[in-house]
């Protein structure tokens, strides 16, 4: 395999969602030779989104792909290189770090991991066509469009509880559809859900199909105990069955039990916070949904990308 020795970078950023592109903006403006390995499906989850109304700076909101295109153009205008290739491996066992992409090995003094996490979908008929047409994976992003409407949440974990509580603030009704007869979510979250009069639960049901063409109008259900089939009318379906962090190609980076990168805070000798975005490998930093299962917003991912770039800057200055 060809090794790109001439291309020794200061910072290589893996991923091109809001975290990766923001990290790129900060890295290049700090004067570092920076490469973003964007992947062939560049732009992350916002490329699958329609109107984004909660990203500051856009009075009328902005379409997700347009927001990402703006971020990309801004990053490139500042001089950041973007490689539209999938990286196939990250080897962090020795320095300089080696990143393999498109059949070449790129060397770098530091790395920012911003590969994101993908929502897990049900993958049942109608889902692909109705995404953004009443089918969503983010209540915080889309609840606003369901003011006074009947809605459904699929899932039984903490995310499903949280999404249900967010939706209940605006929707007429929220029905949680869960495949078993007990939630996996923490007791505290369940208690909050059970106290909310707008939220009802349908136990032992799985969604087998979406109904509607231009916009979702309902779901087709199967009882997981009896096999009985039924239809349930709704104006919106929120899928909250988990996320899959994109971490399978890393070697030597500590991951938690769900596969997210473990983010570490490092203090200096005086006990002051030195790095907020460190990983188990010095010189490798992390930003965005690949470590964050809690907030998962475009704006928080961008902020985490900024933090990772500022940390990489500090690390490079101290490890010349
Ligand atoms: P999760 O805990 O893995 O729960 C996923 C839920 O979706 C489970 O109830 C599961 O059902 C259900 N599910 C999975 N695949 C399904 C399918 N194909 N069809 C129907 N249902 C399906 O995921 P999560 O809720 O996203 O949470 C991920 C992590 O983030 C957890 O550690 C959670 O505690 C944490 N989190 C914390 C907070 C908070 O602290 N406020 C908020 C959000 C998330 P089964 O139960 O039957 O397996």
CSV table of N, CA and C and ligand atoms in Angstrom, one decimal, residues 121-122 154-160 162 178-180 182-184 189 240-243 258 260 293-294 296, ligand 1:
chain,number,residue,atom,x,y,z
A,121,UNK,N,-32.7,2.5,12.5
A,121,UNK,CA,-34.1,2.6,11.9
A,121,UNK,C,-34.8,1.3,12.0
A,122,UNK,N,-36.1,1.2,11.9
A,122,UNK,CA,-36.8,0.0,11.9
A,122,UNK,C,-36.6,-0.9,10.7
A,154,UNK,N,-41.5,5.0,19.0
A,154,UNK,CA,-41.2,3.5,19.0
A,154,UNK,C,-39.9,3.4,19.8
A,155,UNK,N,-39.9,2.5,20.9
A,155,UNK,CA,-38.7,2.2,21.7
A,155,UNK,C,-39.1,2.2,23.1
A,156,UNK,N,-38.1,1.7,23.9
A,156,UNK,CA,-38.4,1.6,25.4
A,156,UNK,C,-37.3,1.9,26.3
A,157,UNK,N,-36.3,2.6,25.7
A,157,UNK,CA,-35.1,3.0,26.4
A,157,UNK,C,-35.2,4.5,26.9
A,158,UNK,N,-34.1,5.0,27.5
A,158,UNK,CA,-34.1,6.3,28.0
A,158,UNK,C,-34.4,7.3,26.8
A,159,UNK,N,-33.9,7.1,25.7
A,159,UNK,CA,-34.1,8.0,24.5
A,159,UNK,C,-35.6,8.1,24.2
A,160,UNK,N,-36.3,6.9,24.2
A,160,UNK,CA,-37.7,6.9,23.9
A,160,UNK,C,-38.5,7.8,25.0
A,162,UNK,N,-37.3,10.2,26.8
A,162,UNK,CA,-36.9,11.6,26.7
A,162,UNK,C,-37.6,12.2,25.5
A,178,UNK,N,-44.1,-0.2,22.3
A,178,UNK,CA,-42.9,-0.9,22.7
A,178,UNK,C,-43.1,-2.4,22.5
A,179,UNK,N,-42.0,-3.1,22.1
A,179,UNK,CA,-42.2,-4.5,21.6
A,179,UNK,C,-42.3,-5.5,22.8
A,180,UNK,N,-42.0,-5.0,24.0
A,180,UNK,CA,-42.1,-5.9,25.2
A,180,UNK,C,-43.1,-5.3,26.2
A,182,UNK,N,-42.2,-4.3,29.3
A,182,UNK,CA,-41.5,-3.5,30.3
A,182,UNK,C,-40.5,-2.6,29.6
A,183,UNK,N,-40.3,-1.4,30.1
A,183,UNK,CA,-39.3,-0.6,29.5
A,183,UNK,C,-37.9,-0.9,30.0
A,184,UNK,N,-36.9,-0.6,29.2
A,184,UNK,CA,-35.5,-0.8,29.5
A,184,UNK,C,-35.0,0.5,30.2
A,189,UNK,N,-36.7,8.0,34.6
A,189,UNK,CA,-37.3,8.5,33.3
A,189,UNK,C,-38.7,7.9,33.2
A,240,UNK,N,-37.0,5.7,18.3
A,240,UNK,CA,-36.0,5.9,19.3
A,240,UNK,C,-35.5,4.6,19.8
A,241,UNK,N,-34.9,3.8,18.9
A,241,UNK,CA,-34.5,2.5,19.3
A,241,UNK,C,-32.9,2.4,19.3
A,242,UNK,N,-32.3,3.5,19.4
A,242,UNK,CA,-30.9,3.5,19.7
A,242,UNK,C,-30.1,4.0,18.5
A,243,UNK,N,-28.8,4.2,18.8
A,243,UNK,CA,-27.8,4.7,17.8
A,243,UNK,C,-26.6,3.8,17.7
A,258,UNK,N,-21.1,0.2,24.7
A,258,UNK,CA,-22.0,0.4,23.6
A,258,UNK,C,-21.2,0.8,22.3
A,260,UNK,N,-19.2,3.5,22.0
A,260,UNK,CA,-18.9,4.9,21.9
A,260,UNK,C,-17.4,5.1,22.3
A,293,UNK,N,-23.8,10.4,23.6
A,293,UNK,CA,-25.2,9.8,23.4
A,293,UNK,C,-26.2,10.6,24.0
A,294,UNK,N,-25.9,11.7,24.7
A,294,UNK,CA,-26.8,12.4,25.5
A,294,UNK,C,-27.5,13.6,24.7
A,296,UNK,N,-26.6,15.1,21.3
A,296,UNK,CA,-26.9,14.7,19.9
A,296,UNK,C,-27.5,15.8,19.0
B,1,LIG,P1,-31.3,1.6,24.3
B,1,LIG,O1,-31.1,1.8,25.8
B,1,LIG,O2,-30.5,0.6,23.6
B,1,LIG,O3,-32.8,1.2,24.1
B,1,LIG,C1,-33.3,0.9,22.8
B,1,LIG,C2,-34.8,0.5,23.0
B,1,LIG,O4,-35.3,0.3,21.7
B,1,LIG,C3,-35.0,-0.7,23.8
B,1,LIG,O5,-36.2,-0.5,24.6
B,1,LIG,C4,-35.3,-1.8,22.7
B,1,LIG,O6,-36.2,-2.8,23.1
B,1,LIG,C5,-35.9,-1.0,21.6
B,1,LIG,N1,-35.5,-1.6,20.3
B,1,LIG,C6,-34.3,-1.9,19.8
B,1,LIG,N2,-34.4,-2.4,18.6
B,1,LIG,C7,-35.7,-2.4,18.3
B,1,LIG,C8,-36.5,-2.7,17.1
B,1,LIG,N3,-35.9,-3.2,16.0
B,1,LIG,N4,-37.8,-2.6,17.1
B,1,LIG,C9,-38.4,-2.1,18.2
B,1,LIG,N5,-37.8,-1.7,19.4
B,1,LIG,C10,-36.5,-1.9,19.4
B,1,LIG,O7,-31.1,3.0,23.5
B,1,LIG,P2,-31.3,4.5,23.9
B,1,LIG,O8,-32.6,4.6,24.6
B,1,LIG,O9,-31.0,5.3,22.7
B,1,LIG,O10,-30.2,4.8,25.0
B,1,LIG,C11,-28.8,4.6,24.6
B,1,LIG,C12,-27.9,4.9,25.9
B,1,LIG,O11,-28.0,6.3,26.1
B,1,LIG,C13,-28.4,4.2,27.1
B,1,LIG,O12,-27.3,3.9,27.9
B,1,LIG,C14,-29.2,5.3,27.8
B,1,LIG,O13,-29.3,5.1,29.2
B,1,LIG,C15,-28.5,6.5,27.4
B,1,LIG,N6,-29.4,7.7,27.5
B,1,LIG,C16,-29.5,8.4,28.6
B,1,LIG,C17,-30.3,9.5,28.7
B,1,LIG,C18,-30.4,10.3,29.9
B,1,LIG,O14,-29.7,10.0,30.9
B,1,LIG,N7,-31.3,11.2,30.0
B,1,LIG,C19,-31.1,9.9,27.6
B,1,LIG,C20,-31.0,9.1,26.4
B,1,LIG,C21,-30.1,8.0,26.4
B,1,LIG,P3,-35.9,-3.9,24.2
B,1,LIG,O15,-35.9,-3.2,25.5
B,1,LIG,O16,-36.9,-4.9,24.0
B,1,LIG,O17,-34.5,-4.4,23.9
